[in-house]
Tab-separated table of C-alpha atoms and ligand atoms in Angstrom:
chain	number	residue	atom	x	y	z
A	656	UNK	CA	-35.627	12.624	-79.159
A	657	UNK	CA	-35.948	16.492	-79.239
A	658	UNK	CA	-32.687	18.474	-78.975
A	659	UNK	CA	-33.758	20.972	-76.273
A	660	UNK	CA	-30.569	22.953	-76.722
A	661	UNK	CA	-31.936	24.284	-80.124
A	662	UNK	CA	-35.223	25.417	-78.753
A	663	UNK	CA	-36.396	28.610	-77.023
A	664	UNK	CA	-35.839	29.270	-73.271
A	665	UNK	CA	-39.597	29.206	-72.596
A	666	UNK	CA	-39.682	25.578	-73.941
A	667	UNK	CA	-36.569	24.564	-72.196
A	668	UNK	CA	-37.874	25.859	-68.917
A	669	UNK	CA	-41.006	23.822	-69.087
A	670	UNK	CA	-39.835	20.633	-70.704
A	671	UNK	CA	-35.976	20.524	-70.582
A	672	UNK	CA	-34.131	18.002	-68.543
A	673	UNK	CA	-37.171	15.793	-67.592
A	674	UNK	CA	-36.242	12.210	-66.723
A	675	UNK	CA	-39.416	10.294	-66.448
A	676	UNK	CA	-39.769	7.182	-64.183
A	677	UNK	CA	-41.472	4.052	-65.725
A	678	UNK	CA	-44.901	5.489	-64.307
A	679	UNK	CA	-44.753	8.207	-67.050
A	680	UNK	CA	-45.710	10.955	-64.583
A	681	UNK	CA	-46.641	14.377	-66.052
A	682	UNK	CA	-44.762	16.532	-63.478
A	683	UNK	CA	-41.037	16.128	-62.457
A	684	UNK	CA	-40.832	13.270	-59.807
A	685	UNK	CA	-39.446	13.974	-56.440
A	686	UNK	CA	-36.799	11.397	-55.459
A	687	UNK	CA	-36.608	11.976	-51.765
A	688	UNK	CA	-33.871	9.524	-50.968
A	689	UNK	CA	-30.430	9.655	-49.572
A	690	UNK	CA	-29.151	6.599	-51.299
A	691	UNK	CA	-29.604	3.902	-53.842
A	692	UNK	CA	-29.759	0.083	-53.610
A	693	UNK	CA	-27.991	-2.395	-55.939
A	694	UNK	CA	-29.198	-5.636	-57.278
A	695	UNK	CA	-25.841	-7.212	-56.603
A	696	UNK	CA	-22.407	-6.599	-55.054
A	697	UNK	CA	-21.108	-6.660	-58.582
A	698	UNK	CA	-23.463	-3.978	-59.658
A	699	UNK	CA	-22.320	-1.797	-56.691
A	700	UNK	CA	-18.769	-2.341	-57.680
A	701	UNK	CA	-19.358	-1.392	-61.286
A	702	UNK	CA	-21.204	1.745	-60.405
A	703	UNK	CA	-18.394	2.848	-57.966
A	704	UNK	CA	-15.934	2.150	-60.806
A	705	UNK	CA	-17.892	4.380	-63.077
A	706	UNK	CA	-18.489	1.435	-65.486
A	707	UNK	CA	-22.197	1.463	-65.121
A	708	UNK	CA	-24.434	4.537	-65.166
A	709	UNK	CA	-26.512	5.262	-62.172
A	710	UNK	CA	-26.761	7.161	-58.930
A	711	UNK	CA	-24.755	6.324	-55.856
A	712	UNK	CA	-25.516	8.808	-53.075
A	713	UNK	CA	-27.501	12.124	-53.058
A	714	UNK	CA	-24.564	14.091	-51.751
A	715	UNK	CA	-22.993	13.291	-55.248
A	716	UNK	CA	-26.187	13.351	-57.395
A	717	UNK	CA	-29.910	12.680	-57.225
A	718	UNK	CA	-32.438	12.196	-60.178
A	719	UNK	CA	-34.509	15.226	-59.118
A	720	UNK	CA	-31.346	17.439	-58.576
A	721	UNK	CA	-30.118	16.074	-61.916
A	722	UNK	CA	-33.289	17.374	-63.696
A	723	UNK	CA	-32.899	20.689	-62.112
A	724	UNK	CA	-29.069	20.919	-63.218
A	725	UNK	CA	-29.877	19.717	-66.783
A	726	UNK	CA	-32.750	22.387	-67.152
A	727	UNK	CA	-30.327	25.069	-65.826
A	728	UNK	CA	-27.662	24.060	-68.385
A	729	UNK	CA	-30.142	24.291	-71.143
A	730	UNK	CA	-31.164	27.714	-70.231
A	731	UNK	CA	-27.640	28.938	-69.555
A	732	UNK	CA	-26.066	27.240	-72.591
A	733	UNK	CA	-23.656	25.471	-70.186
A	734	UNK	CA	-22.135	21.878	-70.591
A	735	UNK	CA	-22.419	20.986	-66.979
A	736	UNK	CA	-23.577	22.174	-63.610
A	737	UNK	CA	-23.749	21.420	-59.794
A	738	UNK	CA	-26.804	22.479	-57.788
A	739	UNK	CA	-26.043	23.672	-54.273
A	740	UNK	CA	-27.968	24.235	-50.912
A	741	UNK	CA	-27.817	28.042	-51.361
A	742	UNK	CA	-26.470	30.763	-53.417
A	743	UNK	CA	-23.588	31.219	-51.122
A	744	UNK	CA	-22.697	27.566	-51.281
A	745	UNK	CA	-22.505	27.974	-55.159
A	746	UNK	CA	-20.191	31.149	-54.920
A	747	UNK	CA	-17.935	29.770	-52.091
A	748	UNK	CA	-17.623	26.476	-53.963
A	749	UNK	CA	-16.934	28.014	-57.320
A	750	UNK	CA	-14.138	30.009	-55.919
A	751	UNK	CA	-12.498	27.785	-53.319
A	752	UNK	CA	-12.618	24.698	-55.501
A	753	UNK	CA	-10.123	26.180	-57.919
A	754	UNK	CA	-7.888	28.190	-55.477
A	755	UNK	CA	-5.015	27.355	-53.224
A	756	UNK	CA	-2.593	29.266	-50.755
A	757	UNK	CA	-0.469	31.646	-52.837
A	758	UNK	CA	-3.190	32.465	-55.324
A	759	UNK	CA	-4.657	35.840	-56.044
A	760	UNK	CA	-8.290	36.913	-56.606
A	761	UNK	CA	-9.199	40.202	-58.120
A	762	UNK	CA	-12.868	41.123	-57.254
A	763	UNK	CA	-15.057	44.086	-57.718
A	764	UNK	CA	-15.851	45.829	-54.427
A	765	UNK	CA	-19.436	46.153	-55.362
A	766	UNK	CA	-20.476	42.904	-54.095
A	767	UNK	CA	-23.261	41.263	-52.184
A	768	UNK	CA	-22.133	41.176	-48.516
A	769	UNK	CA	-21.628	37.561	-48.047
A	770	UNK	CA	-19.693	37.356	-51.390
A	771	UNK	CA	-17.500	40.109	-50.295
A	772	UNK	CA	-16.852	38.384	-46.859
A	773	UNK	CA	-15.660	35.158	-48.743
A	774	UNK	CA	-13.103	37.136	-50.818
A	775	UNK	CA	-12.101	39.615	-48.326
A	776	UNK	CA	-12.101	37.719	-44.977
A	777	UNK	CA	-12.234	34.076	-45.565
A	778	UNK	CA	-9.981	33.561	-48.555
A	779	UNK	CA	-7.012	35.285	-46.818
A	780	UNK	CA	-7.349	32.773	-43.923
A	781	UNK	CA	-6.244	30.115	-46.419
A	782	UNK	CA	-3.408	31.992	-47.734
A	783	UNK	CA	-5.307	33.373	-50.789
A	784	UNK	CA	-4.916	37.011	-51.395
A	785	UNK	CA	-7.562	39.422	-52.639
A	786	UNK	CA	-7.569	42.822	-54.318
A	787	UNK	CA	-10.850	44.745	-54.362
A	788	UNK	CA	-11.370	47.308	-57.131
A	789	UNK	CA	-14.059	49.478	-58.689
A	790	UNK	CA	-15.317	46.707	-61.084
A	791	UNK	CA	-16.955	49.321	-63.417
A	792	UNK	CA	-13.657	50.684	-64.432
A	793	UNK	CA	-12.133	48.005	-66.741
A	794	UNK	CA	-8.617	49.294	-66.542
A	795	UNK	CA	-8.620	48.627	-62.796
A	796	UNK	CA	-8.960	44.891	-63.476
A	797	UNK	CA	-5.868	45.124	-65.630
A	798	UNK	CA	-3.926	47.151	-63.125
A	799	UNK	CA	-4.684	44.767	-60.288
A	800	UNK	CA	-3.397	41.602	-62.052
A	801	UNK	CA	-0.233	39.985	-60.708
A	802	UNK	CA	1.560	36.845	-61.838
A	803	UNK	CA	-0.311	34.782	-59.369
A	804	UNK	CA	-3.791	36.117	-60.259
A	805	UNK	CA	-6.209	33.090	-60.793
A	806	UNK	CA	-9.728	34.377	-60.655
A	807	UNK	CA	-11.703	37.490	-61.377
A	808	UNK	CA	-15.020	37.722	-59.492
A	809	UNK	CA	-17.987	40.159	-59.898
A	810	UNK	CA	-21.692	40.748	-60.268
A	811	UNK	CA	-23.387	42.842	-62.826
A	812	UNK	CA	-25.735	44.658	-62.253
A	813	UNK	CA	-24.215	45.061	-58.791
A	814	UNK	CA	-26.163	45.102	-55.417
A	815	UNK	CA	-27.651	47.380	-54.468
A	816	UNK	CA	-26.641	50.269	-56.761
A	817	UNK	CA	-27.191	48.604	-59.901
A	818	UNK	CA	-23.771	49.450	-61.510
A	819	UNK	CA	-22.865	47.467	-64.418
A	820	UNK	CA	-19.534	45.803	-65.172
A	821	UNK	CA	-18.528	45.382	-68.840
A	822	UNK	CA	-18.649	41.660	-69.057
A	823	UNK	CA	-17.273	41.079	-72.414
A	824	UNK	CA	-14.184	43.419	-71.799
A	825	UNK	CA	-13.415	41.928	-68.427
A	826	UNK	CA	-13.790	38.315	-69.788
A	827	UNK	CA	-11.504	39.196	-72.860
A	828	UNK	CA	-8.781	40.666	-70.459
A	829	UNK	CA	-8.932	37.526	-68.273
A	830	UNK	CA	-8.543	35.262	-71.289
A	831	UNK	CA	-5.483	37.169	-72.331
A	832	UNK	CA	-3.991	36.827	-68.895
A	833	UNK	CA	-4.950	32.992	-68.378
A	834	UNK	CA	-7.398	34.196	-65.539
A	835	UNK	CA	-10.677	32.258	-64.839
A	836	UNK	CA	-13.657	34.506	-64.556
A	837	UNK	CA	-16.505	33.754	-62.204
A	838	UNK	CA	-19.816	35.759	-62.271
A	839	UNK	CA	-22.712	36.079	-59.801
A	840	UNK	CA	-25.540	36.534	-62.295
A	841	UNK	CA	-28.410	36.873	-59.716
A	842	UNK	CA	-29.519	40.415	-60.325
A	843	UNK	CA	-29.664	39.967	-64.196
A	844	UNK	CA	-31.224	36.459	-64.182
A	845	UNK	CA	-30.446	33.871	-66.892
A	846	UNK	CA	-33.367	35.279	-68.775
A	847	UNK	CA	-31.850	38.840	-69.291
A	848	UNK	CA	-28.186	38.132	-69.427
A	849	UNK	CA	-25.938	35.245	-70.767
A	850	UNK	CA	-22.619	35.598	-69.260
A	851	UNK	CA	-21.076	32.337	-70.976
A	852	UNK	CA	-22.050	33.915	-74.402
A	853	UNK	CA	-20.058	37.021	-73.268
A	854	UNK	CA	-16.990	34.930	-72.709
A	855	UNK	CA	-17.272	34.286	-68.886
A	856	UNK	CA	-16.060	30.869	-67.682
A	857	UNK	CA	-18.162	30.041	-64.581
A	858	UNK	CA	-21.633	31.507	-63.693
A	859	UNK	CA	-23.231	31.253	-60.209
A	860	UNK	CA	-26.827	31.745	-59.123
A	861	UNK	CA	-28.717	32.027	-55.900
A	862	UNK	CA	-31.718	30.140	-56.989
A	863	UNK	CA	-33.302	31.439	-53.914
A	864	UNK	CA	-34.029	34.558	-55.802
A	865	UNK	CA	-35.897	34.676	-59.192
A	866	UNK	CA	-35.417	30.932	-59.895
A	867	UNK	CA	-37.810	29.988	-56.955
A	868	UNK	CA	-39.177	33.560	-57.048
A	869	UNK	CA	-41.965	32.459	-54.723
A	870	UNK	CA	-40.246	32.713	-51.389
A	871	UNK	CA	-40.023	29.007	-50.644
A	872	UNK	CA	-36.564	27.521	-50.477
A	873	UNK	CA	-32.863	28.315	-50.662
A	874	UNK	CA	-30.736	26.948	-53.537
A	875	UNK	CA	-27.872	27.692	-55.744
A	876	UNK	CA	-26.177	26.407	-58.862
A	877	UNK	CA	-22.710	26.692	-60.497
A	878	UNK	CA	-22.453	26.278	-64.320
A	879	UNK	CA	-19.465	25.856	-66.587
A	880	UNK	CA	-17.800	23.720	-69.140
A	881	UNK	CA	-17.655	19.924	-68.416
A	882	UNK	CA	-13.847	20.368	-68.422
A	883	UNK	CA	-13.772	22.955	-65.710
A	884	UNK	CA	-16.331	21.229	-63.514
A	885	UNK	CA	-14.517	17.811	-63.927
A	886	UNK	CA	-11.056	19.445	-63.057
A	887	UNK	CA	-12.132	21.756	-60.329
A	888	UNK	CA	-15.626	21.336	-58.892
A	889	UNK	CA	-16.319	17.546	-59.253
A	890	UNK	CA	-14.130	16.312	-56.261
A	891	UNK	CA	-14.577	19.357	-54.137
A	892	UNK	CA	-18.327	19.104	-54.378
A	893	UNK	CA	-18.502	15.405	-53.617
A	894	UNK	CA	-16.225	15.528	-50.493
A	895	UNK	CA	-17.325	18.862	-48.932
A	896	UNK	CA	-21.096	18.374	-49.420
A	897	UNK	CA	-22.733	21.638	-50.360
A	898	UNK	CA	-25.351	19.704	-52.308
A	899	UNK	CA	-29.100	20.730	-52.866
A	900	UNK	CA	-31.914	18.693	-51.189
A	901	UNK	CA	-34.035	16.857	-53.706
A	902	UNK	CA	-37.157	18.552	-52.264
A	903	UNK	CA	-35.656	21.970	-53.003
A	904	UNK	CA	-34.555	20.928	-56.460
A	905	UNK	CA	-38.246	19.823	-57.231
A	906	UNK	CA	-39.678	23.213	-56.039
A	907	UNK	CA	-37.088	25.039	-58.128
A	908	UNK	CA	-37.930	22.958	-61.111
A	909	UNK	CA	-41.553	24.160	-60.766
A	910	UNK	CA	-40.083	27.609	-60.407
A	911	UNK	CA	-38.169	27.357	-63.536
A	912	UNK	CA	-41.470	26.551	-65.655
A	913	UNK	CA	-42.540	30.190	-65.024
A	914	UNK	CA	-39.148	31.765	-64.723
A	915	UNK	CA	-39.195	33.728	-68.068
A	916	UNK	CA	-42.828	34.724	-67.700
A	917	UNK	CA	-42.212	36.193	-64.133
A	918	UNK	CA	-38.898	37.889	-65.064
A	919	UNK	CA	-40.399	39.564	-68.096
A	920	UNK	CA	-43.475	40.728	-66.371
A	921	UNK	CA	-41.557	41.846	-63.210
A	922	UNK	CA	-39.094	43.714	-65.546
A	923	UNK	CA	-42.058	45.321	-67.304
A	924	UNK	CA	-43.379	46.558	-63.899
A	925	UNK	CA	-39.966	47.734	-62.809
A	926	UNK	CA	-39.730	50.004	-65.868
A	927	UNK	CA	-43.099	51.552	-65.126
A	928	UNK	CA	-42.296	52.091	-61.486
A	929	UNK	CA	-38.776	53.375	-62.174
A	930	UNK	CA	-40.268	56.109	-64.524
A	931	UNK	CA	-42.802	57.157	-62.031
A	932	UNK	CA	-40.160	57.317	-59.160
A	933	UNK	CA	-37.999	59.469	-61.338
A	934	UNK	CA	-40.649	62.179	-61.436
A	935	UNK	CA	-41.201	62.553	-57.746
A	936	UNK	CA	-39.637	65.626	-56.145
A	937	UNK	CA	-38.862	63.841	-52.763
A	938	UNK	CA	-36.747	61.335	-54.622
A	939	UNK	CA	-33.303	62.014	-55.806
A	940	UNK	CA	-31.559	59.823	-58.318
A	941	UNK	CA	-33.352	56.741	-59.550
A	942	UNK	CA	-30.930	53.955	-60.805
A	943	UNK	CA	-32.448	51.530	-63.257
A	944	UNK	CA	-30.563	49.808	-66.080
A	945	UNK	CA	-33.559	49.943	-68.314
A	946	UNK	CA	-33.730	53.814	-68.198
A	947	UNK	CA	-31.819	56.118	-70.675
A	948	UNK	CA	-30.545	58.239	-67.714
A	949	UNK	CA	-28.697	55.192	-66.168
A	950	UNK	CA	-24.957	56.075	-66.320
A	951	UNK	CA	-24.334	52.975	-68.196
A	952	UNK	CA	-27.445	52.776	-70.394
A	953	UNK	CA	-25.623	51.925	-73.380
A	954	UNK	CA	-23.651	49.025	-71.723
A	955	UNK	CA	-27.030	47.782	-70.403
A	956	UNK	CA	-28.443	47.650	-73.912
A	957	UNK	CA	-25.338	45.664	-75.161
A	958	UNK	CA	-25.306	42.977	-72.409
A	959	UNK	CA	-28.750	42.735	-71.000
A	960	UNK	CA	-32.086	41.982	-72.695
A	961	UNK	CA	-34.023	44.164	-70.194
A	962	UNK	CA	-33.535	46.529	-67.230
A	963	UNK	CA	-33.985	43.889	-64.572
A	964	UNK	CA	-36.555	43.579	-61.776
A	965	UNK	CA	-34.433	45.785	-59.380
A	966	UNK	CA	-34.546	49.545	-58.848
A	967	UNK	CA	-32.449	51.736	-56.489
A	968	UNK	CA	-33.308	55.199	-55.486
A	969	UNK	CA	-32.417	57.868	-53.023
A	970	UNK	CA	-34.837	59.522	-50.554
A	971	UNK	CA	-33.650	63.106	-50.394
A	972	UNK	CA	-34.591	63.303	-46.709
A	973	UNK	CA	-32.035	60.647	-45.792
A	974	UNK	CA	-32.424	57.736	-43.394
A	975	UNK	CA	-35.430	59.242	-41.612
A	976	UNK	CA	-37.237	59.769	-44.853
A	977	UNK	CA	-36.398	56.376	-46.032
A	978	UNK	CA	-37.640	54.600	-42.834
A	979	UNK	CA	-40.795	56.603	-42.727
A	980	UNK	CA	-41.410	55.767	-46.384
A	981	UNK	CA	-40.664	52.019	-45.924
A	982	UNK	CA	-42.918	52.020	-42.846
A	983	UNK	CA	-45.904	53.675	-44.608
A	984	UNK	CA	-45.937	51.118	-47.418
A	985	UNK	CA	-48.946	48.725	-47.453
A	986	UNK	CA	-48.607	46.369	-50.299
A	987	UNK	CA	-44.819	46.548	-50.804
A	988	UNK	CA	-43.243	44.625	-47.834
A	989	UNK	CA	-39.909	45.346	-46.101
A	990	UNK	CA	-37.448	42.433	-46.808
A	991	UNK	CA	-33.830	41.849	-47.573
A	992	UNK	CA	-34.845	39.277	-50.102
A	993	UNK	CA	-35.285	39.976	-53.813
A	994	UNK	CA	-36.609	38.504	-57.261
A	995	UNK	CA	-39.778	37.374	-55.391
A	996	UNK	CA	-43.301	37.663	-56.934
A	997	UNK	CA	-44.121	39.923	-54.005
A	998	UNK	CA	-42.604	43.404	-54.298
A	999	UNK	CA	-40.001	43.892	-51.409
A	1000	UNK	CA	-38.186	46.998	-50.293
A	1001	UNK	CA	-34.928	47.241	-48.241
A	1002	UNK	CA	-32.674	49.853	-46.706
A	1003	UNK	CA	-29.182	48.671	-47.715
A	1004	UNK	CA	-27.195	50.886	-45.278
A	1005	UNK	CA	-28.872	49.299	-42.122
A	1006	UNK	CA	-29.378	45.743	-43.496
A	1007	UNK	CA	-27.716	44.075	-46.367
A	1008	UNK	CA	-24.751	46.378	-46.312
A	1009	UNK	CA	-24.479	47.224	-42.602
A	1010	UNK	CA	-21.390	45.344	-42.169
A	1011	UNK	CA	-19.423	47.711	-44.559
A	1012	UNK	CA	-17.724	50.863	-43.026
A	1013	UNK	CA	-19.416	54.091	-43.758
A	1014	UNK	CA	-16.547	54.887	-45.952
A	1015	UNK	CA	-16.939	51.584	-48.006
A	1016	UNK	CA	-20.595	52.327	-48.364
A	1017	UNK	CA	-20.081	55.826	-49.644
A	1018	UNK	CA	-17.506	54.553	-52.085
A	1019	UNK	CA	-20.110	52.488	-53.771
A	1020	UNK	CA	-22.635	55.296	-53.592
A	1021	UNK	CA	-24.845	53.657	-50.891
A	1022	UNK	CA	-26.245	56.705	-48.988
A	1023	UNK	CA	-28.283	56.878	-45.801
A	1024	UNK	CA	-31.319	57.721	-48.014
A	1025	UNK	CA	-30.761	54.696	-50.508
A	1026	UNK	CA	-33.677	52.308	-50.950
A	1027	UNK	CA	-33.676	49.256	-52.876
A	1028	UNK	CA	-36.915	47.987	-54.590
A	1029	UNK	CA	-37.438	44.431	-55.907
A	1030	UNK	CA	-40.513	44.686	-58.223
A	1031	UNK	CA	-42.972	41.828	-58.136
A	1032	UNK	CA	-45.803	40.440	-60.051
A	1033	UNK	CA	-48.632	42.759	-58.572
A	1034	UNK	CA	-50.253	45.270	-61.006
A	1035	UNK	CA	-47.994	48.215	-61.598
A	1036	UNK	CA	-50.756	50.688	-60.950
A	1037	UNK	CA	-51.251	49.181	-57.462
A	1038	UNK	CA	-47.708	49.399	-56.767
A	1039	UNK	CA	-47.448	53.062	-57.844
A	1040	UNK	CA	-50.479	53.833	-55.808
A	1041	UNK	CA	-48.889	52.221	-52.856
A	1042	UNK	CA	-45.565	54.186	-53.398
A	1043	UNK	CA	-47.551	57.446	-53.772
A	1044	UNK	CA	-49.533	57.012	-50.629
A	1045	UNK	CA	-46.387	56.032	-48.652
A	1046	UNK	CA	-44.515	59.179	-49.975
A	1047	UNK	CA	-47.420	61.347	-48.923
A	1048	UNK	CA	-47.823	59.593	-45.559
A	1049	UNK	CA	-44.053	60.022	-44.872
A	1050	UNK	CA	-44.508	63.745	-45.512
A	1051	UNK	CA	-41.572	63.380	-48.090
B	1006	PLP	C1	-28.879	36.410	-52.269
B	1006	PLP	C2	-27.690	36.563	-53.060
B	1006	PLP	C3	-26.655	35.564	-52.793
B	1006	PLP	C4	-26.709	34.622	-51.767
B	1006	PLP	O1	-27.703	33.543	-52.038
B	1006	PLP	P1	-28.288	32.698	-50.811
B	1006	PLP	O2	-29.269	31.826	-51.607
B	1006	PLP	O3	-28.968	33.584	-49.953
B	1006	PLP	O4	-27.203	31.974	-50.168
B	1006	PLP	C5	-25.442	35.690	-53.579
B	1006	PLP	N1	-25.373	36.815	-54.521
B	1006	PLP	C6	-26.332	37.775	-54.580
B	1006	PLP	C7	-26.077	38.729	-55.674
B	1006	PLP	C8	-27.478	37.689	-53.938
B	1006	PLP	O5	-28.373	38.457	-54.209
């Protein structure tokens, strides 16, 4: 038996976690079934008692979903995982399963909109307190800690401004205070950033983004130690039912086969596009973690293997210029999604971050002219030509 944990990510992504049926199929099989039948009543009893291995019900576990979880564990270097119906199911489960009334969360205010709603609006309804801080300032994590602080939660790079949080420093501080760290690693992807190696306890993904990467289905995953999952997520997951559909797990397994190829190529394209954008007079600041002029370029080199597939830049002409520019694009499409093979552009202030107050947006640096670009797999020359014609057409 090959020990895939010792092999390279490219090999893990193609071969890891496969559990072939007696037919010896090449591709991962799709077990589109709700439940499982037993030869005898005794066998059912033994399986429910945990005395015999096997599947019981697809809300708990399913062979196709299990292959997806095992492949993700190999890639992330995690002991265990639970696949969820969406990225938000992953984040909300990872947080709520371990918290109770009277507990306190410290979270970076630079969060994906729904993640911020979970900690800022939902958690307090259950008596869980939240303090939002500027996550890029490590000292603010320490200052916000209280006797009842249970969880630190953040993303890095952040959406949409691509600010970085010092993962190793925040993880170290959390360990010294007995606080559990939960990271949403969507923007970096498991290819470019390994939070568990940097000391993080729990990693969440929206598999909807780069892991599918081809616009097909929603999914998510929570990864951690076996102990943390057994003690926190196992029962919560079984009884609240955020489970992933076997069909989506099958699709995402096929997505994983090409994940590193896609992320590396998209990152390469993003670097070229960011360099070109930085030279345009109509464009103000370009934020890309792979460029030397990113405010945290040194930290990016320490904790990421590449600059990511995402760029954020400012149209000097504000909202009107940003809209005219987006409307003039012909290859790059307008969408709030990201991580896709297709390049996608979005205007955060009026879409993904419209629910924040103007003040909260400005605090994070989200301006009326801010544009977020998710760079895809198209040829970089064609993307640059499209951006150039759109800038010209927009009169910017
Ligand atoms: C998209 C996204 C999510 C939510 O994922 P869904 O699959 O849409 O539920 C969470 N965090 C980040 C950073 C995201 O980009």
